[in-house]
Coordinates of C-alpha atoms and ligand atoms in Angstrom, one line a residue:
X1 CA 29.9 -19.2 49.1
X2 CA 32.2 -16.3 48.2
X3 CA 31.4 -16.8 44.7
X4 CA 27.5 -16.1 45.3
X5 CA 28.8 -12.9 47.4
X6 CA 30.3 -11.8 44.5
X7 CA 28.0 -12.5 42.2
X8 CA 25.3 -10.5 44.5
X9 CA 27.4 -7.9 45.1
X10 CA 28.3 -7.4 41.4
X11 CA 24.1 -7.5 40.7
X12 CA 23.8 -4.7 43.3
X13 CA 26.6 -2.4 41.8
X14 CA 24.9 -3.2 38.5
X15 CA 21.6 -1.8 39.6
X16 CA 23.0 1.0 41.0
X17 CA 25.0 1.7 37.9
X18 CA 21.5 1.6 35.9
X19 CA 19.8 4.0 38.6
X20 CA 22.9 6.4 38.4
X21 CA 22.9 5.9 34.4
X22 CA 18.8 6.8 34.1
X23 CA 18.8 9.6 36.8
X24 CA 21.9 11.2 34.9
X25 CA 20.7 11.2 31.4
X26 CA 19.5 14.8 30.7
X27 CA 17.8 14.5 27.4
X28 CA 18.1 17.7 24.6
X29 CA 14.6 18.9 24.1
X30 CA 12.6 17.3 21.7
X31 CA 9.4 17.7 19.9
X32 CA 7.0 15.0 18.7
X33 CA 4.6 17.6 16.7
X34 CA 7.7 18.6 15.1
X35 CA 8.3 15.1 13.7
X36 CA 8.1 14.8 9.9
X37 CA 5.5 12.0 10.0
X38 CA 3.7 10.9 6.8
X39 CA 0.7 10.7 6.7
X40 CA 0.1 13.4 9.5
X41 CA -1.6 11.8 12.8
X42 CA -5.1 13.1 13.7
X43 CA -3.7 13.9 17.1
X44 CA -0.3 14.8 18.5
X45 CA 1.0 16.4 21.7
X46 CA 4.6 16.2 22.4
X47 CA 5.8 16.3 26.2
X48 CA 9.2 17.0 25.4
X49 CA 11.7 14.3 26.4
X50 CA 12.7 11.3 25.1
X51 CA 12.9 7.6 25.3
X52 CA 16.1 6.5 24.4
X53 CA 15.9 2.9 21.9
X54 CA 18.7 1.3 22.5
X55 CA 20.4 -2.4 22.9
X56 CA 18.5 -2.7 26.3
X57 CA 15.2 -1.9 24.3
X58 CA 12.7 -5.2 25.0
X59 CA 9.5 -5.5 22.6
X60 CA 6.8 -7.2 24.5
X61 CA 3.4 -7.7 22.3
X62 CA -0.1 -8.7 23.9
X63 CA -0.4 -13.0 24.0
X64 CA -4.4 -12.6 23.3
X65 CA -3.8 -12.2 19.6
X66 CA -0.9 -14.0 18.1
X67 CA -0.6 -11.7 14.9
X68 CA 0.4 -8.9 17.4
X69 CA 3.7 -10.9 18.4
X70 CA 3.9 -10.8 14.2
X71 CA 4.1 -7.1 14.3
X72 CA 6.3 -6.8 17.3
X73 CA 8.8 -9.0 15.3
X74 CA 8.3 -6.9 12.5
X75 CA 9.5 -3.6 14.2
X76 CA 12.3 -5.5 15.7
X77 CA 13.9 -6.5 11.8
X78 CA 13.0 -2.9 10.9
X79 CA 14.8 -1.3 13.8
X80 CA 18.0 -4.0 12.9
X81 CA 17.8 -2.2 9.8
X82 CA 18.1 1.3 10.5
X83 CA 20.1 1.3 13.6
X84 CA 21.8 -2.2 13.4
X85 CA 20.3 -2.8 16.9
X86 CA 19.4 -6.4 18.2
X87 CA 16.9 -5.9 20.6
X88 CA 15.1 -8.2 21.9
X89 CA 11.2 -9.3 21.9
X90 CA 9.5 -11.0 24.2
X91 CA 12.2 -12.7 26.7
X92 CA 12.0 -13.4 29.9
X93 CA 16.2 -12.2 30.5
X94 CA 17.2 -10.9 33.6
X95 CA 15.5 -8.0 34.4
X96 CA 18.4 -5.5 34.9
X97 CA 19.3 -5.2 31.7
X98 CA 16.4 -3.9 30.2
X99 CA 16.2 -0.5 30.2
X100 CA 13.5 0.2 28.7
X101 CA 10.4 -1.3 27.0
X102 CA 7.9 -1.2 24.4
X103 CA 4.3 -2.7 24.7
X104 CA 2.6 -3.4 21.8
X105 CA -1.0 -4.1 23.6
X106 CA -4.3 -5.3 22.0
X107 CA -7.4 -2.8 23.4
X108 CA -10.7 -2.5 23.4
X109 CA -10.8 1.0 24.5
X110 CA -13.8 2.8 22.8
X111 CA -11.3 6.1 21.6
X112 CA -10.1 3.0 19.0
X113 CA -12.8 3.9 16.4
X114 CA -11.8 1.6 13.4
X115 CA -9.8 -1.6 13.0
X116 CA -6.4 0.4 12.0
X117 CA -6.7 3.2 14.6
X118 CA -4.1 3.1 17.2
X119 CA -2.7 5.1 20.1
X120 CA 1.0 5.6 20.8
X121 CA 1.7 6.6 24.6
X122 CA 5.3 8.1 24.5
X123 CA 7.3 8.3 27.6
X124 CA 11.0 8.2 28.6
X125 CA 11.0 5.0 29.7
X126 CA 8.2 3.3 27.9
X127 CA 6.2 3.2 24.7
X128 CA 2.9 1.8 25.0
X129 CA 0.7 1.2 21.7
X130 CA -2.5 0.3 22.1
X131 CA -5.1 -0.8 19.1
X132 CA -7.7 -2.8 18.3
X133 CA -6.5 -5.6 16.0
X134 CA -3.1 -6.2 14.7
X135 CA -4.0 -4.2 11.3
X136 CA -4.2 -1.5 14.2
X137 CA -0.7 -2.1 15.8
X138 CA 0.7 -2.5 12.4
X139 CA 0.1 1.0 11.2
X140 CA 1.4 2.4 14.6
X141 CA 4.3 0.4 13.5
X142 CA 5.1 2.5 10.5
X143 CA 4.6 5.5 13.1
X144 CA 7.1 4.4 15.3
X145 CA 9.8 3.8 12.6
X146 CA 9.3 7.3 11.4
X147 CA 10.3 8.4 14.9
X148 CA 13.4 7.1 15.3
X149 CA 16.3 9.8 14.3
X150 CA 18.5 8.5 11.7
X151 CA 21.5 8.8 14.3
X152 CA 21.9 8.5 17.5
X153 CA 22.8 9.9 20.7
X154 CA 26.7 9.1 21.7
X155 CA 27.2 11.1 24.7
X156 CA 24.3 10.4 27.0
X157 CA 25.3 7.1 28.1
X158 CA 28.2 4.4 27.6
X159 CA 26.2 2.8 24.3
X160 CA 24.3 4.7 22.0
X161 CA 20.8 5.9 22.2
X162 CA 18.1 6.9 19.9
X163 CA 15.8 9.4 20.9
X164 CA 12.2 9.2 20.3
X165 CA 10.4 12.1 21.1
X166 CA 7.8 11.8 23.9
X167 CA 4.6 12.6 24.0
X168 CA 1.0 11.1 22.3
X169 CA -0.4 10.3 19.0
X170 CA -3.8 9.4 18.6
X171 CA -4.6 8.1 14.8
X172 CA -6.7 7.0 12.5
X173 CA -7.4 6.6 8.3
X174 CA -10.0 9.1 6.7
X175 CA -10.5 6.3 4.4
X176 CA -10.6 2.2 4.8
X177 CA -9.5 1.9 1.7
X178 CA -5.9 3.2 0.5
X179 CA -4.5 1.4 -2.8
X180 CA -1.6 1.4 -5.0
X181 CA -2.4 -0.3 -8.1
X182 CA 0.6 -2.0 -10.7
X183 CA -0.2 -3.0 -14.1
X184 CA 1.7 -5.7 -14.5
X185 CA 0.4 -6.6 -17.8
X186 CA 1.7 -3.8 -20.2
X187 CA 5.1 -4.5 -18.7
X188 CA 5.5 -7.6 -16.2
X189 CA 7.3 -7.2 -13.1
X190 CA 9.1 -9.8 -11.0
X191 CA 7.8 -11.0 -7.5
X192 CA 10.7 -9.3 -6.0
X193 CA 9.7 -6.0 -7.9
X194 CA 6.1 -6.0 -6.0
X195 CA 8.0 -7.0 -2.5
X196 CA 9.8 -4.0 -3.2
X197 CA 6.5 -2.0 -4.0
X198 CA 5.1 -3.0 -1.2
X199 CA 7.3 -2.5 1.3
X200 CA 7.4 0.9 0.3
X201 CA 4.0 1.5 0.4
X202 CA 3.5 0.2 3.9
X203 CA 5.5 2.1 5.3
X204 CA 3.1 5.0 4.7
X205 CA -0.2 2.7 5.6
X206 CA -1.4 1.9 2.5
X207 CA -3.9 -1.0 3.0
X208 CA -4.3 -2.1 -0.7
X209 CA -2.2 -3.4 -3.9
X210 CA -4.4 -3.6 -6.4
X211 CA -2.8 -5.7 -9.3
X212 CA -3.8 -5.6 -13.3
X213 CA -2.7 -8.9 -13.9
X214 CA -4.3 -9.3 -18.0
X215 CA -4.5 -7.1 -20.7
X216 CA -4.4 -7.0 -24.4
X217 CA -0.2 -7.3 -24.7
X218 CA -0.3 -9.8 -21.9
X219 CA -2.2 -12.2 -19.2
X220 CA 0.3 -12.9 -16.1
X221 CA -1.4 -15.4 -13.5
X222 CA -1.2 -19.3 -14.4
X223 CA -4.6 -20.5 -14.3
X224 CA -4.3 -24.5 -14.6
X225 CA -7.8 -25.3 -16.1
X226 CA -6.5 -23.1 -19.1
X227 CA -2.6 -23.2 -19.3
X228 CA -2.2 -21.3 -22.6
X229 CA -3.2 -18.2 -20.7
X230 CA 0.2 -18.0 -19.8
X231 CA 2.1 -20.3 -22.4
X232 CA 0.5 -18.2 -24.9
X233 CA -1.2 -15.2 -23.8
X234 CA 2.2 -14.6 -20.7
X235 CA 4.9 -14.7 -23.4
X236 CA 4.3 -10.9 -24.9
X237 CA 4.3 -7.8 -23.8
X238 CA 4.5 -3.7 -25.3
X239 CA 7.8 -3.8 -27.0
X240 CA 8.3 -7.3 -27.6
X241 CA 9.8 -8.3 -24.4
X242 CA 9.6 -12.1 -23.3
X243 CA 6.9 -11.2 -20.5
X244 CA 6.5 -13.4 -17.8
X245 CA 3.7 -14.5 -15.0
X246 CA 3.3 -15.1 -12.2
X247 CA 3.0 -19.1 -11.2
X248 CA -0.2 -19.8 -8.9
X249 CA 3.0 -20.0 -6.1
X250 CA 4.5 -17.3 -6.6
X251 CA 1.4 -14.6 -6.7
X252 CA 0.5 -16.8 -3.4
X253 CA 3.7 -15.8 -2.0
X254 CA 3.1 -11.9 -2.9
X255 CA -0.1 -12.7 -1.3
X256 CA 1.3 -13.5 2.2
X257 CA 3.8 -11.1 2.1
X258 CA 1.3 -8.5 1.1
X259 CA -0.8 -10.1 4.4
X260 CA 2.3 -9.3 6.8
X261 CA 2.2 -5.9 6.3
X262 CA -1.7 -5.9 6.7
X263 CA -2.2 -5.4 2.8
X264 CA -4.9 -7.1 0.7
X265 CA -3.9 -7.9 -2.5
X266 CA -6.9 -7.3 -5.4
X267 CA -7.2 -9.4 -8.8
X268 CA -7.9 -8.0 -11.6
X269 CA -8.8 -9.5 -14.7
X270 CA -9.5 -7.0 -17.5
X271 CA -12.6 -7.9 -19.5
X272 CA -14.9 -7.6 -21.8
X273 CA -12.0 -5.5 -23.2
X274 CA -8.5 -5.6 -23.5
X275 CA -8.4 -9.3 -23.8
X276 CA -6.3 -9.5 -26.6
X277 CA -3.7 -11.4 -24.6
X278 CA -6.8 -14.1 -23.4
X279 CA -8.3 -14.8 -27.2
X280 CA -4.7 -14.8 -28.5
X281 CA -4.2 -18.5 -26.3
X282 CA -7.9 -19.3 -26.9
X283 CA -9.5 -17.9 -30.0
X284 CA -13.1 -19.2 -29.1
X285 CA -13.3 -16.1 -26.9
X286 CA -12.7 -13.5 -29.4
X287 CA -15.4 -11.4 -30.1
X288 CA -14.4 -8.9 -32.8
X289 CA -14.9 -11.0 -35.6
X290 CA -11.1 -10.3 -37.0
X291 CA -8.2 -13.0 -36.5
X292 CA -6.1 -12.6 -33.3
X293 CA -2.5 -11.4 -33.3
X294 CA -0.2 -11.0 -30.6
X295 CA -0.4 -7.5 -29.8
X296 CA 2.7 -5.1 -28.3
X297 CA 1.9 -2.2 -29.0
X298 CA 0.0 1.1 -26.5
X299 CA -3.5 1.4 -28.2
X300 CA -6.7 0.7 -26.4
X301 CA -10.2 -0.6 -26.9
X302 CA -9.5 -3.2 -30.2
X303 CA -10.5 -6.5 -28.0
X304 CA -13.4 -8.0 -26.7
X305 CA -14.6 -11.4 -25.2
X306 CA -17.7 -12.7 -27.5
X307 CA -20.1 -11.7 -24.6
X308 CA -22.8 -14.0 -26.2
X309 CA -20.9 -17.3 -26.2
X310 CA -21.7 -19.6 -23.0
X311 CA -17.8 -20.9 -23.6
X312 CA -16.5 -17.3 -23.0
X313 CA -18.4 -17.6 -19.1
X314 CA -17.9 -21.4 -18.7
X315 CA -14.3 -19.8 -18.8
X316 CA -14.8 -17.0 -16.8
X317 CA -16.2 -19.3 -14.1
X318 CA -12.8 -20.9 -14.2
X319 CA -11.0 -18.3 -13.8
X320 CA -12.6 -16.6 -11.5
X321 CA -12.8 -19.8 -9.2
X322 CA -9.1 -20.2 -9.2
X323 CA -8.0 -16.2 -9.0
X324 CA -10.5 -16.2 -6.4
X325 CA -9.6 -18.9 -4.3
X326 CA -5.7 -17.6 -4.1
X327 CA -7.0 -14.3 -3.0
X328 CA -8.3 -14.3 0.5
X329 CA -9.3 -10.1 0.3
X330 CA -13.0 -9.6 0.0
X331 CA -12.5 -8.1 -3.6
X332 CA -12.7 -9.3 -7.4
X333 CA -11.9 -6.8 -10.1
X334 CA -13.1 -7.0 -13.6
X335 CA -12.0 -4.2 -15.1
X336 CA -14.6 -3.5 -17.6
X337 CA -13.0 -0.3 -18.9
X338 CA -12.8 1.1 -22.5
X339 CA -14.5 -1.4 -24.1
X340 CA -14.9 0.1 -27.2
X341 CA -15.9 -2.6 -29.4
X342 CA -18.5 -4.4 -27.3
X343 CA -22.1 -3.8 -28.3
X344 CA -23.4 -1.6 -25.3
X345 CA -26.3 -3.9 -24.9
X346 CA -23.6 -7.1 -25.0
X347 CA -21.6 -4.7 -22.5
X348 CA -24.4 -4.6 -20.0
X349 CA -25.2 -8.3 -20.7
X350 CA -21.6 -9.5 -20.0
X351 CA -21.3 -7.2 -16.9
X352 CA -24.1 -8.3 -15.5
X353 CA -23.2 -11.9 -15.8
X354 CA -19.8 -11.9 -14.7
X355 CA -21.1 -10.0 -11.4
X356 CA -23.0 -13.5 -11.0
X357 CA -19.7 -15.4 -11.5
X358 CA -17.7 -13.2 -9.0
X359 CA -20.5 -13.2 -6.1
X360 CA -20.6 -17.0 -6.7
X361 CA -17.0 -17.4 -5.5
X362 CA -17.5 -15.5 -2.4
X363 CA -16.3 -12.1 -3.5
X364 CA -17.8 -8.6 -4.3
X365 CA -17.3 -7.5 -7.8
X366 CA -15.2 -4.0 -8.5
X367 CA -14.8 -2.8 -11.8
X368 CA -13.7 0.6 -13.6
X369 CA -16.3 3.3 -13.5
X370 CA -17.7 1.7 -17.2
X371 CA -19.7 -1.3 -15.1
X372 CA -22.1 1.6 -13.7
X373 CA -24.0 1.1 -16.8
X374 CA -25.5 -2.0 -15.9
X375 CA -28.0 -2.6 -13.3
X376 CA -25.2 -3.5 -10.8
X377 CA -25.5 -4.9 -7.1
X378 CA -24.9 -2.5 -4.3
X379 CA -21.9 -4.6 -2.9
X380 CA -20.1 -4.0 -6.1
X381 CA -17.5 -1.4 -5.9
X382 CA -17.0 1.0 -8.8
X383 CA -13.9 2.9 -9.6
X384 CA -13.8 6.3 -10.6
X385 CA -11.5 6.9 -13.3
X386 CA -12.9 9.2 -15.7
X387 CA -16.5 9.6 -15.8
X388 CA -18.0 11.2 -12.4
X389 CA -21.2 10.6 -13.6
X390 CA -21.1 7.0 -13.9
X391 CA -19.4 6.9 -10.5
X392 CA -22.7 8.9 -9.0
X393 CA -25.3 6.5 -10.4
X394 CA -23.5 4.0 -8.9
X395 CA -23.2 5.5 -5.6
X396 CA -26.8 6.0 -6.0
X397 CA -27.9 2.6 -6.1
X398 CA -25.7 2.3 -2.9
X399 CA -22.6 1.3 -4.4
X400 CA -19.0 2.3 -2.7
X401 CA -16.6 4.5 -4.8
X402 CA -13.1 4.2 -5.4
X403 CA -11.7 7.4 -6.4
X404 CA -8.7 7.0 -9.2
X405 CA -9.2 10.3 -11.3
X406 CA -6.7 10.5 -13.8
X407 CA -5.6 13.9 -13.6
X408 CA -5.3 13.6 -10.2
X409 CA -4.2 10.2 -9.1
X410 CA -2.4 8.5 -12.4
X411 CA 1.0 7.9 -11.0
X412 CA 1.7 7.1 -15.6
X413 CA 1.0 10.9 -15.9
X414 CA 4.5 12.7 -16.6
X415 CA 5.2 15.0 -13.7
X416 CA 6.7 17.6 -16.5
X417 CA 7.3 18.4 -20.0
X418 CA 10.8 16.6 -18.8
X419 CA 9.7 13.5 -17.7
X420 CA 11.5 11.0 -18.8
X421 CA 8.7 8.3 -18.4
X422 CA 5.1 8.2 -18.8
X423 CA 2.3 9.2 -20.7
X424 CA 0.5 12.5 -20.8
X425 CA -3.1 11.8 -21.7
X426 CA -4.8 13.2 -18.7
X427 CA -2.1 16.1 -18.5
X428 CA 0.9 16.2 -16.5
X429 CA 1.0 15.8 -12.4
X430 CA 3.5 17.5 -10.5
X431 CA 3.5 17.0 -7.8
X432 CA 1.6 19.4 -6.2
X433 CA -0.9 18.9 -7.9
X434 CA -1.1 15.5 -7.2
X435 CA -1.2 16.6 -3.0
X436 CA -3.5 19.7 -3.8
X437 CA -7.0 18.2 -3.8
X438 CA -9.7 16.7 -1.3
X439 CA -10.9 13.2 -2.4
X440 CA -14.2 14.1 -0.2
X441 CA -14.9 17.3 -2.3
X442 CA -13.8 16.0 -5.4
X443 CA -16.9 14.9 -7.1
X444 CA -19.8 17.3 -6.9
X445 CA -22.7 15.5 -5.4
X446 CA -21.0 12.2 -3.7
X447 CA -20.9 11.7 -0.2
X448 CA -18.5 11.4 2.1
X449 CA -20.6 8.3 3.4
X450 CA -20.2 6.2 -0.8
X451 CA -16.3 7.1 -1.0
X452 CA -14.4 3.9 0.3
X453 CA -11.3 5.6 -0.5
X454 CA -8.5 6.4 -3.5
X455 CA -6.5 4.6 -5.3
X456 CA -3.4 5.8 -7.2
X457 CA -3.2 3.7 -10.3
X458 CA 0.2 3.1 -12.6
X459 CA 0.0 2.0 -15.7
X460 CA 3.2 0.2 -17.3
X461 CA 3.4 1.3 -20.7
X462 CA 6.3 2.9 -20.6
X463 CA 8.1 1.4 -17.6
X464 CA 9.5 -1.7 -17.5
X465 CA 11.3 -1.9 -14.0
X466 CA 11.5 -0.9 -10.3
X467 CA 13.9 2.1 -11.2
X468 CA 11.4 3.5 -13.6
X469 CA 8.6 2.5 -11.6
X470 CA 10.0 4.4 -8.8
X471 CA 10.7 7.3 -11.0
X472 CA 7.0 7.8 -11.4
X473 CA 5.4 6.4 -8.2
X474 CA 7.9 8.4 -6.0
X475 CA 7.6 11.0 -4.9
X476 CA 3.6 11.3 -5.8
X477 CA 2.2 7.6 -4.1
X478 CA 3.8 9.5 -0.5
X479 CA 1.4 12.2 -1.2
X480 CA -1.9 10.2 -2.3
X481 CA -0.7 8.1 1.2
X482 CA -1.4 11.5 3.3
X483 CA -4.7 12.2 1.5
X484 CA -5.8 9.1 1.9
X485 CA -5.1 8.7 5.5
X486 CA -5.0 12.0 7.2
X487 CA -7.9 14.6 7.8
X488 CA -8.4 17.3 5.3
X489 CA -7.7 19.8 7.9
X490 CA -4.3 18.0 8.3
X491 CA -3.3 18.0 4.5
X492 CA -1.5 20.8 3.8
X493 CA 0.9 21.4 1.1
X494 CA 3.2 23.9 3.0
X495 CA 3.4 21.9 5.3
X496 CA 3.9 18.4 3.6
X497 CA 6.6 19.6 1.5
X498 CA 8.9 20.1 4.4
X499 CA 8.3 16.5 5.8
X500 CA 8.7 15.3 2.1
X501 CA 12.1 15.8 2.1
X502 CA 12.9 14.6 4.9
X503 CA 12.0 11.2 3.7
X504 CA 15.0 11.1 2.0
X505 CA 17.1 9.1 4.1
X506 CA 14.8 6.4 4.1
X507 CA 14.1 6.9 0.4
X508 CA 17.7 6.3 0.0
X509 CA 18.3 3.3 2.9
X510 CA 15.5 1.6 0.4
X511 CA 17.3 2.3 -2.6
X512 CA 14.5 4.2 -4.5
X513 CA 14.9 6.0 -7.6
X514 CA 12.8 9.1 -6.7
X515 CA 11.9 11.8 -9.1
X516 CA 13.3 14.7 -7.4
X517 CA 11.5 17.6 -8.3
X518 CA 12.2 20.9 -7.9
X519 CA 9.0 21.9 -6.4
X520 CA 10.7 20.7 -2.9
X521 CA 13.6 21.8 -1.4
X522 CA 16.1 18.7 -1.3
X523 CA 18.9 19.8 0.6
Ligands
TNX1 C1 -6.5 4.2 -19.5 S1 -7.7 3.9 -16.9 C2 -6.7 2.8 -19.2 C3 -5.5 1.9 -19.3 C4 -4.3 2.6 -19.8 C5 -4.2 4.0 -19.2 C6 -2.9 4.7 -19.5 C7 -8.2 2.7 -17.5 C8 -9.3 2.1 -16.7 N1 -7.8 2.3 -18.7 O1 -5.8 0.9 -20.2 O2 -3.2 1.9 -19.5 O3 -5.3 4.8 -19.6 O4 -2.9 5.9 -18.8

C-alpha cells in the first residue's frame, strides 16, 4: 500500500517536473528559411521556435503502409549517427517520458502532387510529415536530417537538446527522374564502394543509380547462361588491374539497398559498341572482322557485336532475361553510344531488335542519344549526351529525355587545369558551371513536358576508387541534386554556394574526399 503511494506520488512529481521543464525552456530564435537545405524546398515559412530532438524524441510512422515504418527506422539509425541519440520508434512506453514526438503519416491530401512530394509541419513539440507513398516520406527524411544542428543545446534542460527550427516546408522534385550514373567497367568498384555512393546521393534525393556494368576493358555482372562474361571478359580492366564483377548476389544486394533508400537501380549493357570485353569471352559475337584482344587501354568506338548473326541476339535474349529479372526498376539501358564501326544500316537494324528483346522482358528500353536513329518506340527513353538533335527527334516521336550533356553534367570532366583526375574532352567543369544552367532551357525546342530529368554521368577511366571518385563526384553531383530537384526560380548560385559549405560537416561525418574548390568559401 505505501509502496503504490509512492510510486504515484513519484509519477505526479514527475509530471510536474516535465510541465515545469516544457513551460521553462525559452528557445534562442531560430529560422527554418535560413537553413542550408539542399536541394532548396519549393516552399518554406519558418515560425521561429524550436522542437527540441532529444532522448525523449518517439518516431511513430502510419500502420497503413508498412514501408513507412521502414523509413521511420531509417531516421532513427541516422539520428544515432549524428547525435548518438537512441530514440525510440513506435513503443507503446509510458507516456511521461516522451517529450516529444515525430509522425511520419501516409496522406492523401490533394497539395501532395507527385509520389515524392511531402510536407513537414514543424512545431515545438511535434513534427508531423505527411506524404503520399513512402518514396514521399523518404525524401522528407533527408529534409529532416539536414535540420538537425550539428550540436546541441546544453543549457535548456537537464539532457541535451537539438533544435530544429519550426515552421513548414512544402516540397516537391522538378523532375521524376534524378540519376547518378558509375561506370563500373573502365574501373570496377566494390559493392561497398556503390553503398557508399549511394548513401551519399540519397541524402540529397537522388531517385536513380544508373550503373555501366560492360564495356570494351571489362563486363562486371555474372550472367550464368554465359559464365565467361565474367571469367573472361570480368578479369581486365584500363591499366591492367585484376577487375572484378559483381556476382548475381551481390548486384541483388546493391539492388535492395539501393530500394531502401527509394533508389532504382538501371542496367546497362553497352552494345553494339564497346563490347570488346563480351567478344573477348565469346568471339562468335565479334563483328569487326579482326581477332579479339583483351583491351586496357582509354580509346573508343574499335568494337562491335556482328549485328547480323542470330547467335549475337539469341545472346542478347539471355542476357537481357537475367539482367532484367534482377532489376525490378522499370528501365533497361543499352547503351548504343559511339559505335563507330557498325554499319549505320546494321546500327539501326541491331537497335531496333534489341528494343524487341528489352520490351520482351517487361522493361522499356533507354539508350545514349545514338538509338534516336532508328525508328524507336515512344516508351523508350533516350539520353542526351551530345547530340541535341538526336535527342529532339526522339522527343518528337514522343520519347522521354534524359538530359546528360557533357559539358554540363560529366562528373569525368576535370574541374581545372589542376585536377588531379579526369579527362577534359568536353572542357573542364567547375563548379559553377556545373550549378549555372537550367536543364528546362537547355535544349532549344524541347519541352518541359519530354524531359524526364538529368543525369550526371562519371566515367571511370581515370579513377579507380571511392577517394577519387569522390574527388570528382563531390562537390558537383550536390549541385546537379539541386537542379534536378528544386524550381528554377529556387536555383541560385549566390545562394547555393553559401549552403554548399555548410555541407561540410556531413561531408566529413561521411568521410568524403571532396574537391574543395576555391570558388566557395570553406571556412
Ligand atoms: C564518352 S558519353 C563515352 C564514354 C567515355 C566518356 C569519357 C558516352 C555515351 N560515351 O565511353 O567513357 O566519353 O568521358
Amino acid at each position: 500500500m505505501l509502496s503504490r503511494i509512492v510510486l504515484i506520488f513519484t509519477a505526479i512529481l514527475f509530471m510536474a517536473a516535465c510541465q515545469l521543464e516544457k513551460k521553462e525552456i525559452i528557445f534562442p530564435k531560430t529560422d527554418l528559411s535560413k537553413t542550408a537545405l539542399i536541394p532548396k524546398p519549393l516552399k518554406t515559412v519558418s515560425t521561429n521556435s524550436a522542437f527540441g530532438l532529444s532522448k525523449n524524441t518517439v518516431i511513430y510512422t502510419s500502420s497503413t503502409d508498412s514501408n513507412f515504418e521502414q523509413v521511420g527506422q531509417f531516421l532513427l539509425e541516422k539520428v544515432k549517427l549524428k547525435t548518438d541519440l537512441d530514440i525510440a520508434i513506435n513503443t507503446s512506453n509510458s507516456e511521461e517520458s516522451i517529450d516529444r514526438f515525430i509522425y511520419i503519416n501516409q496522406s492523401d491530401s490533394v497539395d501532395l502532387k507527385t509520389p515524392e512530394s511531402y510536407q513537414l509541419y514543424i512545431k515545438k513539440d511535434s513534427i508531423f510529415l505527411n506524404a503520399k507513398t513512402a518514396a514521399g516520406a523518404f525524401r522528407g527524411i533527408q529534409t529532416l536530417r539536414q535540420l538537425i544542428p550539428e550540436k546541441s543545446n546544453d543549457t535548456l534542460t537537464d539532457h541535451p537538446l537539438w533544435l530544429i527550427p519550426t515552421g513548414k516546408i512544402l516540397d516537391e522534385p522538378k523532375f521524376e527522374y534524378r540519376g547518378a550514373m558509375l561506370d563500373v567497367a573502365r574501373h570496377f568498384f566494390t559493392v561497398e564502394e556503390v553503398k557508399k555512393y549511394m548513401d551519399i546521393l540519397a541524402y540529397y534525393k537522388y531517385n536513380v543509380l544508373h550503373l555501366h556494368l560492360s564495356d570494351d576493358q571489362g563486363w562486371r555482372i555474372e550472367i550464368k547462361s554465359w559464365p565467361k562474361l565474367t571469367q573472361i571478359g570480368g578479369a581486365t580492366e584500363v591499366g591492367g588491374g585484376t577487375g572484378g564483377y559483381y556476382t548475381q548476389d551481390d548486384y541483388t544486394e546493391l539492388v535492395e539497398y539501393a530500394a531502401q533508400r527509394h533508389i532504382t537501380i538501371i542496367p546497362e549493357i553497352d552494345m553494339p559498341g564497346h563490347t570488346n570485353a563480351a567478344s573477348l569471352s565469346y568471339p562468335i559475337l565479334n563483328g569487326n572482322g579482326k581477332k579479339v584482344k583483351a583491351y586496357t587501354g582509354t580509346r573508343v568506338g574499335f568494337s562491335t557485336f556482328d549485328a547480323r548473326k542470330d547467335t549475337v541476339y539469341s545472346f542478347l535474349d539471355d542476357v537481357i532475361r537475367e539482367v532484367a529479372s534482377l532489376s525490378p526498376g522499370p528501365y533497361f539501358h543499352i547503351g548504343g553510344d559511339e559505335s563507330h564501326v557498325t554499319k549505320k544500316r546494321d546500327y539501326i537494324h541491331f537497335v531496333e531488335k534489341v528494343e524487341k528483346i528489352v520490351q520482351k522482358h517487361g522493361k522499356q528500353m533507354m539508350g545514349w542519344n545514338e538509338i534516336a536513329q532508328g525508328n524507336i518506340s515512344a516508351s523508350t527513353v533516350t539520353q542526351l549526351w551530345n547530340e541535341p538533335h538526336n535527342a529532339l527527334k526522339a522527343a518528337k516521336n514522343g520519347s522521354k529525355i534524359v538530359l546528360s550533356p557533357g559539358e554540363k553534367t560529366y562528373l569525368d570532366m576535370k574541374y581545372d587545369s589542376l585536377s588531379k583526375f579526369g579527362l577534359d574532352w568536353a572542357g573542364l567543369i567547375p563548379v559553377d558551371v556545373a550549378y549555372k544552367w537550367n536543364p528546362e532551357t537547355y535544349v532549344e525546342g524541347l519541352s518541359i513536358e519530354s524531359i524526364l530529368g538529368i543525369e550526371a554521368p562519371l566515367w571511370s577511366e581515370t579513377i579507380s576508387n571511392s577517394e577519387e571518385l569522390e574527388y570528382l563526384a563531390f562537390p558537383r553531383a550536390i549541385g546537379y541534386a539541386e537542379l534536378g530537384w528544386s524550381t528554377s526560380e529556387n536555383c541560385n548560385w549566390e545562394d547555393y554556394r553559401e549552403r554548399l559549405v555548410r555541407q561540410v560537416p556531413f561531408l566529413n561525418r561521411m568521410n568524403v574526399n571532396y574537391y574543395p574548390t576555391k570558388l566557395v568559401d570553406w571556412e
